[in-house]
Structures are given as C-alpha cells and as structure tokens.
Short mmCIF file of N, CA and C in Angstrom, two decimals:
data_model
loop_
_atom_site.label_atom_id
_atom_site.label_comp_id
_atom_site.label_asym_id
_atom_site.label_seq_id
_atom_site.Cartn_x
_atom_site.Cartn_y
_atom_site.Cartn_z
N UNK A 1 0.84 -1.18 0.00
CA UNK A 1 0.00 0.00 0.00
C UNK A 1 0.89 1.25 0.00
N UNK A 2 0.61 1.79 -0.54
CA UNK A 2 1.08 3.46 -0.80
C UNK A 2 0.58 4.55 0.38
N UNK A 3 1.54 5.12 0.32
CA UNK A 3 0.78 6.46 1.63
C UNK A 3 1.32 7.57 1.32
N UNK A 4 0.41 8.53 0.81
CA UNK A 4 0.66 9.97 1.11
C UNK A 4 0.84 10.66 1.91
N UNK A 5 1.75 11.66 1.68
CA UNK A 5 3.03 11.51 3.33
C UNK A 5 2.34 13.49 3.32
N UNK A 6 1.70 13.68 2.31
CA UNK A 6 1.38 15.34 2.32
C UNK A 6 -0.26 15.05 1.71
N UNK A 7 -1.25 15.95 2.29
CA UNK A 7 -2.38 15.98 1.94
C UNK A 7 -3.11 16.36 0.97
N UNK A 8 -3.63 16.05 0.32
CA UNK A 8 -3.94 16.84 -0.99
C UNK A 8 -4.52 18.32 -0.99
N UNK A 9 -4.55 19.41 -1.82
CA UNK A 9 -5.61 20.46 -1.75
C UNK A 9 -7.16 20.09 -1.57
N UNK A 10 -7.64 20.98 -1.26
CA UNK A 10 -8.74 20.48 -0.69
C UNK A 10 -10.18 20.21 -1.95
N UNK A 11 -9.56 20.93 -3.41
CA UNK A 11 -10.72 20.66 -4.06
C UNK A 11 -9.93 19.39 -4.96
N UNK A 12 -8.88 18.80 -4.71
CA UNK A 12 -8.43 17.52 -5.14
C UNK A 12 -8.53 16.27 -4.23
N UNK A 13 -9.30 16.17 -3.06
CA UNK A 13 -9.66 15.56 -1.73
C UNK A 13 -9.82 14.45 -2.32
N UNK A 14 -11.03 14.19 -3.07
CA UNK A 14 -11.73 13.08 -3.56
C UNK A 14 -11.61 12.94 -4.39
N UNK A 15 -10.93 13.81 -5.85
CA UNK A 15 -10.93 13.68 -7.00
C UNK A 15 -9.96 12.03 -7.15
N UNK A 16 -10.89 11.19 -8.60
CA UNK A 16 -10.15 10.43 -9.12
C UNK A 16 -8.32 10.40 -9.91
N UNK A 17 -8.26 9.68 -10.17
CA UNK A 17 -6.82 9.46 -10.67
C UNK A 17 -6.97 10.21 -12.40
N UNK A 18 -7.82 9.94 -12.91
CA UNK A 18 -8.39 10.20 -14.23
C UNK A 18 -8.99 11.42 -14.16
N UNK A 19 -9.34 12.52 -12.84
CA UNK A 19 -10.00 13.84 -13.39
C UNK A 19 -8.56 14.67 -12.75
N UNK A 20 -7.55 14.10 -12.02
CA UNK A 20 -6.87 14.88 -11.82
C UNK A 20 -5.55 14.84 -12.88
N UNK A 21 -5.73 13.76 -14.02
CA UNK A 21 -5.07 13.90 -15.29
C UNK A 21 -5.58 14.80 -16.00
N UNK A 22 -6.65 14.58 -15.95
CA UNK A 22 -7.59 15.62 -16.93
C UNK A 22 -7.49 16.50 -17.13
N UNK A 23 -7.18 17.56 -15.69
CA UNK A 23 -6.86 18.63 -15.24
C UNK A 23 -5.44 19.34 -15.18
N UNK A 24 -4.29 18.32 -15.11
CA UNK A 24 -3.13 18.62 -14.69
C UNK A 24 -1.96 18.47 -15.57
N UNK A 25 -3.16 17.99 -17.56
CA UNK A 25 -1.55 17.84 -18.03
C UNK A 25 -2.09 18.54 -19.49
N UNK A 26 -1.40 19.28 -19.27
CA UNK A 26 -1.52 20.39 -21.05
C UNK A 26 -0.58 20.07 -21.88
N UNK A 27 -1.06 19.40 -23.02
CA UNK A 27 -0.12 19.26 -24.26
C UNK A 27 0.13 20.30 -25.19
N UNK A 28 1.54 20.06 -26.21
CA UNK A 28 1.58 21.55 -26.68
C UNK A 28 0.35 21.78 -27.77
N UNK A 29 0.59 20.20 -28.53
CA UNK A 29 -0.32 19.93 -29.45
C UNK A 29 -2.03 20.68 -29.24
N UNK A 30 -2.48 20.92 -27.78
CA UNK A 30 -3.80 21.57 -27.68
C UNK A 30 -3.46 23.03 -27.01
N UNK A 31 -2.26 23.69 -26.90
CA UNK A 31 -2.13 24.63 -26.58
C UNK A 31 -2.23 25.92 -28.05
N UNK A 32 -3.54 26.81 -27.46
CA UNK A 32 -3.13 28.07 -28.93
C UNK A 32 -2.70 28.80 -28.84
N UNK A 33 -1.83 29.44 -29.87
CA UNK A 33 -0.66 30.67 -29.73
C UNK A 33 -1.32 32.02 -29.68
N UNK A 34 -0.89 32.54 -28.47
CA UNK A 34 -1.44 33.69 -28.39
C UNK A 34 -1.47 34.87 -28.76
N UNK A 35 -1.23 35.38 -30.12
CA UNK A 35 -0.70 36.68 -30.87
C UNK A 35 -0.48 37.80 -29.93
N UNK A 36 -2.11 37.76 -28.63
CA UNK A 36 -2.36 39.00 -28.49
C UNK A 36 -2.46 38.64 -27.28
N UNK A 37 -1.22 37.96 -26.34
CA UNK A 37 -1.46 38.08 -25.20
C UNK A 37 -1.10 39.17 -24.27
N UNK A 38 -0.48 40.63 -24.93
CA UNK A 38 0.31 41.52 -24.43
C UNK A 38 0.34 42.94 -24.59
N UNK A 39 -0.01 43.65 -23.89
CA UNK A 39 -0.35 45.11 -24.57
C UNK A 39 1.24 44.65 -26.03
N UNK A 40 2.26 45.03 -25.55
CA UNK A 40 2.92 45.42 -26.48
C UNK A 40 3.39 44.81 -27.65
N UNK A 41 2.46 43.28 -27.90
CA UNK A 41 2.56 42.37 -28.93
C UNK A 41 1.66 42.76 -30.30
N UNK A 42 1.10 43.89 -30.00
CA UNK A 42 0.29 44.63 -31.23
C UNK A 42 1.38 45.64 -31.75
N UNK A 43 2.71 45.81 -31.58
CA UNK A 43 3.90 46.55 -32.23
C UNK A 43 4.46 45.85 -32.86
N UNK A 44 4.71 46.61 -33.99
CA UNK A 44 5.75 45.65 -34.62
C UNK A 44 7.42 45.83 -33.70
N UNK A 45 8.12 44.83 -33.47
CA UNK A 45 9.20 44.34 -33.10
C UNK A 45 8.48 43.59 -31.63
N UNK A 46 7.65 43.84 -31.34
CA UNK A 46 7.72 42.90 -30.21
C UNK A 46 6.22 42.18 -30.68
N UNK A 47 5.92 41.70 -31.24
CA UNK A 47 4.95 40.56 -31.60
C UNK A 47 5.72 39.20 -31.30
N UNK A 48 4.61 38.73 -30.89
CA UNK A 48 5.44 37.34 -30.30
C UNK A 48 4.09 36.42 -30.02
N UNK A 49 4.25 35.08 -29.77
CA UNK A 49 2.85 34.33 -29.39
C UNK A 49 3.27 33.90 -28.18
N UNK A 50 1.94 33.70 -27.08
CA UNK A 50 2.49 33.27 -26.07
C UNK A 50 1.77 31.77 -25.87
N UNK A 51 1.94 30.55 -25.41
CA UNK A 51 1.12 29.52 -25.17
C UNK A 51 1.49 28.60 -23.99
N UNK A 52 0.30 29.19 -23.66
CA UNK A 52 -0.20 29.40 -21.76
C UNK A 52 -0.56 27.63 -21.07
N UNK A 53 0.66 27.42 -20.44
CA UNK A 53 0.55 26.15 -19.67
C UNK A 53 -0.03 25.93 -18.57
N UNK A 54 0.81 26.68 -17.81
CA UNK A 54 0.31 27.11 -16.27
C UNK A 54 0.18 28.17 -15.75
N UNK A 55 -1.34 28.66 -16.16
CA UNK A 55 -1.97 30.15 -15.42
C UNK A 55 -1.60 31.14 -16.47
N UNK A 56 -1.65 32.47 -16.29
CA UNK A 56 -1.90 33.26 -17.47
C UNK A 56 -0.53 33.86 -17.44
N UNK A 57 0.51 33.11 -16.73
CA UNK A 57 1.57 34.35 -16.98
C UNK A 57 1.63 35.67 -16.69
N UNK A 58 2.02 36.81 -17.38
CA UNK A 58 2.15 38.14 -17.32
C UNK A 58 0.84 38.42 -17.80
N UNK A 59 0.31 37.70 -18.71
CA UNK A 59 -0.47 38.23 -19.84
C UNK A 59 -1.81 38.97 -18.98
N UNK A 60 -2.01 38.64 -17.86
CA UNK A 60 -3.57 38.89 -17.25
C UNK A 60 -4.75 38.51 -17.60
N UNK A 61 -4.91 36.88 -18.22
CA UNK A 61 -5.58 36.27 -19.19
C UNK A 61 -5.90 35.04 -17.99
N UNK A 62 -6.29 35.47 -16.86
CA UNK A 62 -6.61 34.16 -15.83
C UNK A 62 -8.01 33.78 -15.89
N UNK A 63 -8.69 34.14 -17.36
CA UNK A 63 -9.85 33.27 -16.89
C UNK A 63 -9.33 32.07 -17.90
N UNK A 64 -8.18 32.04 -18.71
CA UNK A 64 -8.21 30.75 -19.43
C UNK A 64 -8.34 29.37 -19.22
N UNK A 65 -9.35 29.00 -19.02
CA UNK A 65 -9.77 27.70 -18.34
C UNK A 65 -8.91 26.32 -19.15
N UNK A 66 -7.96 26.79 -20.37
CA UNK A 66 -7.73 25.37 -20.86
C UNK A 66 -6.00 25.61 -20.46
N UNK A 67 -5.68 26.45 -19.74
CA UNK A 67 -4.69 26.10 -18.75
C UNK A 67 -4.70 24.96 -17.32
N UNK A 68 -3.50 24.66 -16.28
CA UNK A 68 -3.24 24.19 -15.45
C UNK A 68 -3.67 25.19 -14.67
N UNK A 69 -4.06 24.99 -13.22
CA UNK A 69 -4.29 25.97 -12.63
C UNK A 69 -3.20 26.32 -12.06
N UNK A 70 -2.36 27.71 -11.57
CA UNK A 70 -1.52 28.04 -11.12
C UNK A 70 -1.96 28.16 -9.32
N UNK A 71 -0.62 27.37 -8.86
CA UNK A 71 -0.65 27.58 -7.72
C UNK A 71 0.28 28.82 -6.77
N UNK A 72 1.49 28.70 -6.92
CA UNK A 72 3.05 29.60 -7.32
C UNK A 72 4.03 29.66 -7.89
N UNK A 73 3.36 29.49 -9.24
CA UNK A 73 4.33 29.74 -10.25
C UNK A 73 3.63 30.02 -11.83
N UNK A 74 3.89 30.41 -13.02
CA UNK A 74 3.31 30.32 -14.06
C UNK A 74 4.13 29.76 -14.81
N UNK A 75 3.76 29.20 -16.16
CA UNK A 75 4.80 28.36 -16.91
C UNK A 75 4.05 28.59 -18.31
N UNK A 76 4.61 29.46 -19.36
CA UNK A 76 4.43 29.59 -20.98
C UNK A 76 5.50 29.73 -21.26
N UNK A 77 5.23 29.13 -22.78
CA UNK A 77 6.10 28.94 -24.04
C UNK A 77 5.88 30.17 -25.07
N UNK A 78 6.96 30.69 -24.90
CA UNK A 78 6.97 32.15 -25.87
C UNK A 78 7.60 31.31 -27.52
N UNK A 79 7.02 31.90 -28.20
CA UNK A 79 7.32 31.91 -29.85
C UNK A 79 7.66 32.97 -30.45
N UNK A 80 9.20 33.57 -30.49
CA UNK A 80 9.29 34.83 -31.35
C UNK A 80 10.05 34.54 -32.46
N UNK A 81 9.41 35.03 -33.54
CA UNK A 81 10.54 35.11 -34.83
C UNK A 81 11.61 36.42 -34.67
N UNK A 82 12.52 35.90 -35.97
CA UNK A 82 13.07 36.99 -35.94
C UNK A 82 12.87 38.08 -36.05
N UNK A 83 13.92 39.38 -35.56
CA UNK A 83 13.47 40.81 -34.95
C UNK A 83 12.35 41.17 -34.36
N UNK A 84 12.27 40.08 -33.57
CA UNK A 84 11.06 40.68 -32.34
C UNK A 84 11.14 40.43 -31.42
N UNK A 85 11.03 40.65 -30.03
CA UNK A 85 11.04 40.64 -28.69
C UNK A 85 9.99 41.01 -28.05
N UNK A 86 10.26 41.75 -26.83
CA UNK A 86 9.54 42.57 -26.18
C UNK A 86 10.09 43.73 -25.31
N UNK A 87 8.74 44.16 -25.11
CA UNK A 87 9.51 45.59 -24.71
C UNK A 87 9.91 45.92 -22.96
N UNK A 88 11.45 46.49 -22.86
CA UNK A 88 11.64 46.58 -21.34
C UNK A 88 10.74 46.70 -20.60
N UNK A 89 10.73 46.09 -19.48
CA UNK A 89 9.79 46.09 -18.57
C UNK A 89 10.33 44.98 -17.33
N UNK A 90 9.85 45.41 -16.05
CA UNK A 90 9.89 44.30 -14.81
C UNK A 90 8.43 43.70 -14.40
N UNK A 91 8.52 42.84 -13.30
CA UNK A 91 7.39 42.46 -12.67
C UNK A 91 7.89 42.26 -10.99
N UNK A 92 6.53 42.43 -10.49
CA UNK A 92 7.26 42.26 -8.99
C UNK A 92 7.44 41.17 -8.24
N UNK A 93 7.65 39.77 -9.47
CA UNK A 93 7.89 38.65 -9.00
C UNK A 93 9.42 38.65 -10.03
N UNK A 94 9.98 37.18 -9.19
CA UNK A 94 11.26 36.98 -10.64
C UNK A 94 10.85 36.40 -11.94
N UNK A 95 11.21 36.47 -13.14
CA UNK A 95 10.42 35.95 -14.15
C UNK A 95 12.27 35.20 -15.02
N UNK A 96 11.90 34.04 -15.55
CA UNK A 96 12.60 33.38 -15.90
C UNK A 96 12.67 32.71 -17.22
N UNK A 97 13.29 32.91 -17.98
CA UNK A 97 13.85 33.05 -19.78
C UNK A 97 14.69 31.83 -19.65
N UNK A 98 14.17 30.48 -20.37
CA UNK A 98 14.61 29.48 -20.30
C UNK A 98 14.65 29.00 -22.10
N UNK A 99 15.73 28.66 -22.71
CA UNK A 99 16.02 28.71 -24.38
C UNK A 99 15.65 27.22 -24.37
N UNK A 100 14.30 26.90 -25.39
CA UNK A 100 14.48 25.48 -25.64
C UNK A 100 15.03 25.19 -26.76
N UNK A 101 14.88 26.29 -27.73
CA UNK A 101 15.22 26.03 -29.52
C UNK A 101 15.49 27.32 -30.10
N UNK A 102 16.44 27.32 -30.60
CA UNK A 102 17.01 28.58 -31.24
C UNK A 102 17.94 29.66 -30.43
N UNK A 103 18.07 30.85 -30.68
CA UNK A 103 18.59 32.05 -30.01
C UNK A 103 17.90 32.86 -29.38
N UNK A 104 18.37 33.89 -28.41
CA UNK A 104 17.33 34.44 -27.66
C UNK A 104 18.70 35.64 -27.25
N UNK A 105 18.35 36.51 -27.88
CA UNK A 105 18.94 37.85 -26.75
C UNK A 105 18.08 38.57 -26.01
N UNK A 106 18.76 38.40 -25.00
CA UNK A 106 18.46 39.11 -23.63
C UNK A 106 18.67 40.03 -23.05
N UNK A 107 18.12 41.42 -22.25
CA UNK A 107 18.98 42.41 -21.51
C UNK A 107 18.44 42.61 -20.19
N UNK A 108 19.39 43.46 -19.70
CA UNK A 108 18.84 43.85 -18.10
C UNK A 108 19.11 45.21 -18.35
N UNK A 109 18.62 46.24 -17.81
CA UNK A 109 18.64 47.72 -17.95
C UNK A 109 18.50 48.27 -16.74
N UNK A 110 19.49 49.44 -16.27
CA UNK A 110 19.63 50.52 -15.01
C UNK A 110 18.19 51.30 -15.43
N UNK A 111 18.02 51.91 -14.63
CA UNK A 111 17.19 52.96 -15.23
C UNK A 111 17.69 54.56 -15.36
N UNK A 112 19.04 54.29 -15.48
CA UNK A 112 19.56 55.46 -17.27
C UNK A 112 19.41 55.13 -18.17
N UNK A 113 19.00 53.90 -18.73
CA UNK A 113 19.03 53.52 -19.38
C UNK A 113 20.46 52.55 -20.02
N UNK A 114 21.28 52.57 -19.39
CA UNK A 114 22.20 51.32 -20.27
C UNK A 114 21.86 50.18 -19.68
N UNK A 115 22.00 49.22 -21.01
CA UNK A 115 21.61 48.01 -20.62
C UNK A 115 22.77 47.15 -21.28
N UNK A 116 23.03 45.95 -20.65
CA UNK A 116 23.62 44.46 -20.53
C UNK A 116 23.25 43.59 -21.45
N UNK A 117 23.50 43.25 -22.42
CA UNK A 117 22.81 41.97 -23.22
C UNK A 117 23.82 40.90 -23.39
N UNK A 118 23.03 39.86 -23.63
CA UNK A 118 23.90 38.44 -23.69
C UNK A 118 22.70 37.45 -24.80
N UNK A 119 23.82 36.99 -25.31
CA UNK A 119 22.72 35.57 -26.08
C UNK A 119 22.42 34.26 -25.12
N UNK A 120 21.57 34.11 -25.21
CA UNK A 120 20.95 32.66 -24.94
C UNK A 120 20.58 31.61 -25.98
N UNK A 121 21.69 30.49 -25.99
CA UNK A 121 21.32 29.65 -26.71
C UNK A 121 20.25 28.28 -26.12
N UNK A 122 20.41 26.97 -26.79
CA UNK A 122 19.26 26.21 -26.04
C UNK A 122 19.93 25.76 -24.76
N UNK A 123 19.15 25.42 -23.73
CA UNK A 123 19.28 25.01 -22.42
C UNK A 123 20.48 25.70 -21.59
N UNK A 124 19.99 27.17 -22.26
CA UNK A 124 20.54 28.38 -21.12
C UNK A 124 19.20 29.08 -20.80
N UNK A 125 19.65 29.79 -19.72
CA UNK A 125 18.55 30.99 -18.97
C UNK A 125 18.75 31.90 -18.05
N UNK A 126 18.25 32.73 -18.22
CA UNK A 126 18.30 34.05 -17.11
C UNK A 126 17.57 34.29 -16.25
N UNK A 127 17.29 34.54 -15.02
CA UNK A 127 16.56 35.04 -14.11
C UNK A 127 16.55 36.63 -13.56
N UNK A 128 15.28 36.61 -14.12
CA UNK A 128 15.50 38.15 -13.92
C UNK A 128 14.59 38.50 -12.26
N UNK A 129 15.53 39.25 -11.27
CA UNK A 129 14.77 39.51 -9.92
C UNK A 129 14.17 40.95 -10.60
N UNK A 130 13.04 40.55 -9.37
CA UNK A 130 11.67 41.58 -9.26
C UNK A 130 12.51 43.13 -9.53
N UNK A 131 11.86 43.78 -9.64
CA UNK A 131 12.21 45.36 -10.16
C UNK A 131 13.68 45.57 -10.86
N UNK A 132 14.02 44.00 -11.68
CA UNK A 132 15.11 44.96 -12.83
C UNK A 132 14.48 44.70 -13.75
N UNK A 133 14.88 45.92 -14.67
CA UNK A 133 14.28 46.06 -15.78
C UNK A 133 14.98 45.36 -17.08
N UNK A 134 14.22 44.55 -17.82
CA UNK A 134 14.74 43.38 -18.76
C UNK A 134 13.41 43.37 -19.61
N UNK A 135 14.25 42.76 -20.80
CA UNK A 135 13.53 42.05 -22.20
C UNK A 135 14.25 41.69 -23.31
N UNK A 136 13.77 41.06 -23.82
CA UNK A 136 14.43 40.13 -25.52
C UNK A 136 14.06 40.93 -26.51
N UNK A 137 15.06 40.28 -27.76
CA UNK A 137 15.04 40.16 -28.83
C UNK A 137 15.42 39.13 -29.68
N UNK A 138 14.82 38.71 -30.73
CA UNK A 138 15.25 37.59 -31.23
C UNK A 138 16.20 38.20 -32.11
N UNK A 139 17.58 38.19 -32.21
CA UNK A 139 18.29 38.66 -32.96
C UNK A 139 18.98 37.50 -34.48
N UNK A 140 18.20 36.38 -34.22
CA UNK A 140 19.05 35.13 -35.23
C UNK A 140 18.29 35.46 -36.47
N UNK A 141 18.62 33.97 -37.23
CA UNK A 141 17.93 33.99 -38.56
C UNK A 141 17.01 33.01 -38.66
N UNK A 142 16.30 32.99 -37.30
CA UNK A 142 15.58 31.48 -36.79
C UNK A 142 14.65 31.75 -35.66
N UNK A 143 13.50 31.59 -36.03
CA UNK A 143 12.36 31.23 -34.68
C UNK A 143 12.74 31.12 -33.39
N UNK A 144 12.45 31.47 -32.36
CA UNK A 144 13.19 30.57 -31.16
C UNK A 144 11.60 30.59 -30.25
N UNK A 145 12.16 29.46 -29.63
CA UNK A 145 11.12 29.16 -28.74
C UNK A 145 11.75 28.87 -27.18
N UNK A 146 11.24 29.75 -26.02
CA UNK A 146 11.66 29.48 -24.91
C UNK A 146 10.34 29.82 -23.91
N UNK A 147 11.03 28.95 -22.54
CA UNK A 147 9.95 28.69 -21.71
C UNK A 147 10.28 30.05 -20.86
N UNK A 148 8.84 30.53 -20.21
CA UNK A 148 8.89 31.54 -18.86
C UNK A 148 8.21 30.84 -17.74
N UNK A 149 8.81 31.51 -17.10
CA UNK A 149 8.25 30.76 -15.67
C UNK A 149 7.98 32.36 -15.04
N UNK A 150 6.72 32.88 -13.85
CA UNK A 150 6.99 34.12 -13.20
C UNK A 150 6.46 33.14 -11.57
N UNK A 151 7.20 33.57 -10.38
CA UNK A 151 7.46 33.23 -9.47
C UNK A 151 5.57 33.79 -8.47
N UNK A 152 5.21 33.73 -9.05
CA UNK A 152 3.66 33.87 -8.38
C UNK A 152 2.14 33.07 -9.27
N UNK A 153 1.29 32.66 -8.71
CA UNK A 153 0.19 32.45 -9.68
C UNK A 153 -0.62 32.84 -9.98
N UNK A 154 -0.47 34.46 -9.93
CA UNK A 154 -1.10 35.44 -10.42
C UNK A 154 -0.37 36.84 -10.49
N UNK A 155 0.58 36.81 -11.32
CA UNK A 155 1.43 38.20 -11.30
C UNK A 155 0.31 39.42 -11.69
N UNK A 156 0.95 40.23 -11.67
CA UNK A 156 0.54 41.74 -12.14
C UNK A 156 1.10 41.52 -13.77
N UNK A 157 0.14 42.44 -14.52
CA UNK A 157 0.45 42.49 -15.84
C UNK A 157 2.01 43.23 -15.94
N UNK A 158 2.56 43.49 -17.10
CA UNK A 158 4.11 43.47 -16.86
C UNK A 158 3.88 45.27 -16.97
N UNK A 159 5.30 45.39 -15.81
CA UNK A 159 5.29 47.15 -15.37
C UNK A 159 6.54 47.73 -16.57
N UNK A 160 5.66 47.68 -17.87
CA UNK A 160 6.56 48.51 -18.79
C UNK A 160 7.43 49.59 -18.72
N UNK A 161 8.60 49.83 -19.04
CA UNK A 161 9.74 51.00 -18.63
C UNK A 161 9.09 52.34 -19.13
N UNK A 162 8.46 52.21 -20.76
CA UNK A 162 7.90 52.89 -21.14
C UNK A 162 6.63 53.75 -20.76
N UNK A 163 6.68 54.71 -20.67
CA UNK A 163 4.96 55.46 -19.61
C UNK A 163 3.77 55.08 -20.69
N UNK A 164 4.30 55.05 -21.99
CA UNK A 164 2.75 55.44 -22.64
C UNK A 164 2.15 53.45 -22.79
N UNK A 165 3.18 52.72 -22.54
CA UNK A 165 2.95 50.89 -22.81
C UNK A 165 2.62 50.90 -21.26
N UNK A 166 3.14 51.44 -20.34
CA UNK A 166 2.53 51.01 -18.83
C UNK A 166 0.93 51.82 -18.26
N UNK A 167 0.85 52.68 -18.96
CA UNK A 167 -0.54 53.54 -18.52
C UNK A 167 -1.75 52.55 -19.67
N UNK A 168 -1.27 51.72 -20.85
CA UNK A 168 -2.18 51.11 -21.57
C UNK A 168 -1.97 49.21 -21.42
N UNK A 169 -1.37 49.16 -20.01
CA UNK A 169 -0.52 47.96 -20.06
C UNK A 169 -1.75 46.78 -19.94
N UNK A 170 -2.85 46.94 -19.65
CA UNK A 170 -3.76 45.80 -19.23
C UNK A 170 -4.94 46.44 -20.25
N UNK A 171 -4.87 46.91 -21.82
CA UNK A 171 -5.92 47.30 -22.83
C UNK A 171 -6.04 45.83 -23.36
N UNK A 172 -5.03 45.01 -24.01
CA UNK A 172 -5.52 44.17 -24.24
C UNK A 172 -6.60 43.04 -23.69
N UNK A 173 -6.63 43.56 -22.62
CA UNK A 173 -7.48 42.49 -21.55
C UNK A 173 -9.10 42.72 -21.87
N UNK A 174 -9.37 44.41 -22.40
CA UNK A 174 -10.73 44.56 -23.15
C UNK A 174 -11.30 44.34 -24.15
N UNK A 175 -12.37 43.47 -23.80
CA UNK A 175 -13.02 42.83 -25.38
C UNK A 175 -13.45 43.90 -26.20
N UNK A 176 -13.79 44.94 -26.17
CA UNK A 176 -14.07 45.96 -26.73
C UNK A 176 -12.46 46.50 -27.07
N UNK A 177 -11.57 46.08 -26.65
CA UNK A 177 -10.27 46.94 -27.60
C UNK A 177 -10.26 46.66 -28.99
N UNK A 178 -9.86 47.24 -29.92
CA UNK A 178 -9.05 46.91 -31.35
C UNK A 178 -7.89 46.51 -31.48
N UNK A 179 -8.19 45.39 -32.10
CA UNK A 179 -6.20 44.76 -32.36
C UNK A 179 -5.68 45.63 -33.58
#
C-alpha cells in the first residue's frame, strides 16, 4: 500500500486518478498561440505568441480555463521570430527566460538607461529579480522558442519602462479593444 506523506488540496480531496489527469496535463499539441497576449505584442518588433501552460503568466488572461491551474508559479512557451522581442519592462515577482530552440537575446537595464545583453542559446537561462528592468530580442535567422516561468500564480500584468505601454498595459485584456 502506498501512503501519502502530504495531503492533498482540498478541491483535489476526492478527486479520481483520471479527473486529476484531466486537469493537470496540457499538451503543446492543444495549446493556442497567443498573438495578443500583451499590450505590447500589437507593435511591430515585439509581436510574439504566447502559449499558456500554467496560469496566465504576465499576460492577465486568468480566466483561461484550458490552462493548469496556477498555484506559485506560471509556466508559458513564448514563440518569437526573428526581430522581435519585447519591450523593457519588470514584474514584482522573478520571471525566468529558459532557451528550448534557437537564439534568444536578452537584456537587463539601469534605469539610465544602459543596458547588458547576452545571447541565450538552447538550455541556457536568465533570471531576472523583481524590479530589474529586462527584455528580448530575437536577434538570429531562426524562430526561437523558450519557456517563462513568473514566481507567483497570479502576477501583475508586466510594469513597462515605457509610460505610454505602462498607462495602456492591461488594454488588451478589453473585449471591446481593437487589435
């Protein structure tokens, strides 16, 4: 006999073996790319897709029910082609740039503005702590795809460096906006 040595959450008490698969495993194959998960993914250079594993990420997209539910942590797969990224910005959790395929440049920025960049190739990553200011670019001649992780399961939408992307930072979240 088996024994669980830690208790389950409480709305997984009784759940079967088969509804807590059901629930707990997202393939990429049913995951959709999110063009427009980001105020600043409607610019050109930072368009990017995001596809949401566990919880909504940065994006502020937590009613997506065909995610994992986040407990403390979030987990998406960013898709950027080349010359695009996103735009500087922090969050007030750590958020984490993990390379599965391709290139990935990265920066961290003072707020004079100089910033640090480095490439990330596959199965490198950066961790960026709460209030520095960081973001990518895909600088190759190739797609890249890397994982984020943000250290809460429900961050704040991302606190853009920029005033006029941080005062419009949670528009995409209105169904009434225009893409």
């Amino acid at each position: 006999m088996a024994i669980a040595r830690h208790p389950r959450p409480p709305e997984l008490a009784n759940a079967t073996l088969e509804e807590i698969e059901q629930k707990y495993i997202a393939r990429f194959s049913n995951r959709v790319p999110d063009w427009n998960a980001f105020e600043d993914a409607r610019i050109e250079g930072y368009k990017r897709a995001q596809h949401r594993f566990i919880g909504a990420g940065g994006s502020g997209k937590v009613g997506d029910t065909s995610v994992i539910p986040a407990r403390g942590f979030t987990l998406s797969i960013m898709f950027v082609n080349p010359g695009q990224g996103n735009a500087a910005h922090t969050h007030e959790v750590e958020e984490v740039f993990f390379v599965l395929q391709g290139f990935l440049d990265v920066f961290i920025q003072d707020e004079d503005g100089h910033q640090r960049w480095t490439r990330l190739g596959p199965w490198e990553c950066i961790a960026c702590p709460p209030g520095v200011i960081h973001g990518y670019e895909n600088r190759s001649l190739e797609p890249v795809y890397f994982q984020v992780m943000l250290g809460r399961a429900r961050p704040e939408t991302m606190g853009y460096a920029d005033d006029d992307l941080y005062k419009r930072r949670s528009a995409h979240l209105d169904p009434t906006h225009l893409s």
